Amino acid sequence: MKDKLVAAVIGCGVMGRTIVSGIIDMPEVEKVVCFDIEKAQLDEVKKAFPKAELCTNLDELIANEEIDLVYISSSNSTHVPIACAALRASKAVMTEKPSGTTLEEIKELERVAKETGGFLQVGLECRYSWAYTEAKKIIDSGEIGKLKSVHFTYSQPPVKETKTLADGTVVPEWRIKSASGGNVFLEKL
């Protein structure tokens, strides 16, 4: 077993760069290789993290035997194909949520993980967070009566491409497209 891991981050937008910032200086990580289809994203990574290595060929990155761990933070529609390829290439895989955009995709990913015996982790950080589990306990207990409606606000940085929903809520275009965002149930639960 190696003393240090070589990690790859696939998808270097805001979330990908957040992942890079969290692992680039970890003593357990020898190096971080970053991939994105957009050169501008890779330029941002290099500017912020000069130690990061850049890769512009996904197939080469997946085939690279030096890489131990792949962290997928690309568009939602790419999670399953990339994760399956990485698992088949004997990589440990961590992917942002959702793990897939359809039930069929998720079942395929689960099948490949079982078939390869590989490590697969999906970043569903909210599922077991205190706020969500406490809210569920209160709802399940009947303490507040029968749940009829839920309203919440999802906050994030401003984006250029937005869509105004029927209720006047302005959301980023990518959040409501199945291929890139989906919905709050795919994204958070």
XYZ file of C-alpha atoms in Angstrom:
189
model
C 0.000 0.000 0.000
C 1.251 3.473 -0.914
C 2.016 6.043 1.765
C 0.438 8.859 -0.242
C -2.429 9.051 -2.701
C -2.508 10.608 -6.125
C -5.921 12.209 -6.543
C -7.701 13.461 -9.636
C -10.442 16.085 -9.582
C -12.730 15.947 -12.600
C -14.704 19.144 -13.103
C -12.941 22.262 -11.880
C -15.752 24.745 -11.438
C -16.444 26.220 -8.005
C -17.051 22.844 -6.341
C -14.048 21.220 -7.997
C -11.767 24.037 -6.896
C -13.218 23.733 -3.397
C -12.229 20.056 -3.392
C -8.746 20.881 -4.690
C -8.298 23.469 -1.923
C -9.210 20.850 0.668
C -6.831 18.140 -0.517
C -3.866 19.788 -2.246
C -1.855 20.227 0.962
C -3.009 17.117 2.819
C -0.018 15.093 4.005
C -1.717 11.930 2.681
C -1.892 13.322 -0.868
C 1.202 13.220 -3.049
C -0.313 15.245 -5.882
C -3.573 16.390 -7.422
C -4.318 16.132 -11.144
C -7.186 18.301 -12.416
C -9.329 17.831 -15.505
C -11.963 20.048 -17.065
C -13.274 20.421 -20.607
C -13.022 24.204 -20.279
C -9.525 25.665 -20.418
C -10.663 28.703 -18.399
C -11.503 26.437 -15.441
C -8.062 24.809 -15.604
C -6.456 28.260 -15.780
C -8.300 29.198 -12.568
C -7.048 26.020 -10.885
C -3.434 26.698 -11.897
C -3.648 30.301 -10.725
C -5.055 29.303 -7.337
C -3.074 26.059 -6.898
C 0.260 26.172 -8.743
C 1.158 22.679 -7.454
C -1.831 21.105 -9.206
C -1.160 19.214 -12.412
C -3.529 19.803 -15.313
C -4.927 17.253 -17.728
C -6.973 17.857 -20.863
C -7.674 14.231 -21.826
C -10.190 12.401 -19.651
C -9.443 8.967 -21.107
C -5.726 9.384 -20.332
C -6.521 10.538 -16.805
C -8.765 7.518 -16.145
C -6.144 5.150 -17.632
C -3.295 6.688 -15.607
C -2.220 3.903 -13.238
C -0.596 6.433 -10.915
C -4.000 7.868 -9.932
C -5.609 6.209 -6.904
C -8.681 8.355 -6.299
C -11.033 10.204 -8.635
C -13.278 12.958 -7.284
C -16.075 13.818 -9.721
C -17.535 17.323 -9.559
C -18.462 17.758 -13.207
C -21.984 18.237 -14.612
C -24.524 15.824 -13.144
C -25.114 14.013 -16.444
C -21.437 12.977 -16.513
C -21.239 11.462 -13.020
C -22.273 7.900 -13.897
C -20.221 7.382 -17.073
C -17.087 8.843 -15.469
C -17.593 6.966 -12.198
C -18.136 3.647 -14.009
C -15.027 4.160 -16.146
C -12.967 5.042 -13.070
C -14.247 2.044 -11.106
C -13.416 -0.233 -14.039
C -9.919 1.284 -14.055
C -9.514 0.329 -10.367
C -9.809 3.862 -9.010
C -11.512 4.760 -5.761
C -14.391 7.070 -6.687
C -15.950 9.937 -4.808
C -18.680 11.813 -6.652
C -20.753 14.834 -5.941
C -24.459 14.306 -5.678
C -26.517 13.252 -7.401
C -24.864 9.951 -8.230
C -27.049 9.822 -11.356
C -29.923 11.687 -12.922
C -32.209 8.657 -13.331
C -32.895 5.564 -11.270
C -31.541 3.421 -14.120
C -28.222 5.305 -14.040
C -27.942 4.919 -10.286
C -28.622 1.175 -10.544
C -25.942 0.880 -13.254
C -23.432 2.673 -11.051
C -24.290 0.418 -8.131
C -23.917 -2.661 -10.367
C -20.480 -1.553 -11.608
C -19.316 -0.779 -8.057
C -20.363 -4.276 -6.934
C -18.928 -5.925 -10.048
C -15.528 -4.253 -9.627
C -15.440 -4.351 -5.829
C -14.346 -0.732 -6.032
C -14.765 2.055 -3.497
C -17.646 4.412 -4.301
C -18.824 7.308 -2.173
C -21.508 9.846 -3.068
C -21.400 13.257 -1.385
C -24.844 13.344 0.200
C -23.707 15.574 3.018
C -27.168 16.765 3.979
C -28.805 13.374 4.370
C -27.370 12.833 7.857
C -26.774 16.421 8.924
C -28.186 17.474 12.268
C -30.617 20.021 10.795
C -32.205 17.515 8.419
C -32.383 14.625 10.883
C -33.925 16.848 13.570
C -36.496 18.230 11.135
C -37.399 14.691 10.099
C -37.779 13.598 13.739
C -40.120 16.504 14.450
C -42.188 15.822 11.315
C -42.336 12.069 11.982
C -43.350 12.615 15.610
C -46.458 14.547 14.575
C -45.426 17.323 16.985
C -46.241 19.989 14.395
C -49.206 18.178 12.839
C -49.450 16.779 9.350
C -46.976 18.284 6.887
C -48.827 19.999 4.061
C -46.250 22.289 2.511
C -42.562 23.090 2.681
C -40.860 26.334 1.707
C -37.126 26.837 1.661
C -34.576 29.192 0.198
C -31.470 27.909 -1.543
C -28.697 30.484 -1.453
C -25.684 30.645 -3.730
C -23.458 33.141 -5.553
C -24.949 35.116 -8.442
C -24.772 33.561 -11.911
C -25.123 35.008 -15.395
C -27.688 32.647 -16.918
C -30.900 32.580 -14.877
C -34.525 31.659 -15.312
C -37.468 33.175 -13.476
C -39.938 30.549 -12.294
C -43.700 31.048 -12.235
C -43.583 32.120 -8.578
C -40.990 34.798 -9.320
C -38.032 32.843 -7.950
C -34.872 33.392 -9.984
C -32.689 30.291 -10.287
C -29.524 29.508 -12.235
C -30.374 27.839 -15.565
C -28.091 24.855 -14.840
C -29.897 24.046 -11.569
C -33.202 23.254 -13.284
C -31.866 21.313 -16.265
C -31.847 17.583 -15.620
C -28.469 17.052 -17.297
C -26.651 19.644 -15.237
C -28.626 20.257 -12.083
C -31.851 18.405 -11.567
C -33.654 19.501 -8.463
C -33.259 19.813 -4.717
C -34.051 16.115 -4.195
C -31.210 15.078 -6.500
C -28.894 17.784 -5.241
C -29.361 17.646 -1.477
C -31.213 14.545 -0.392
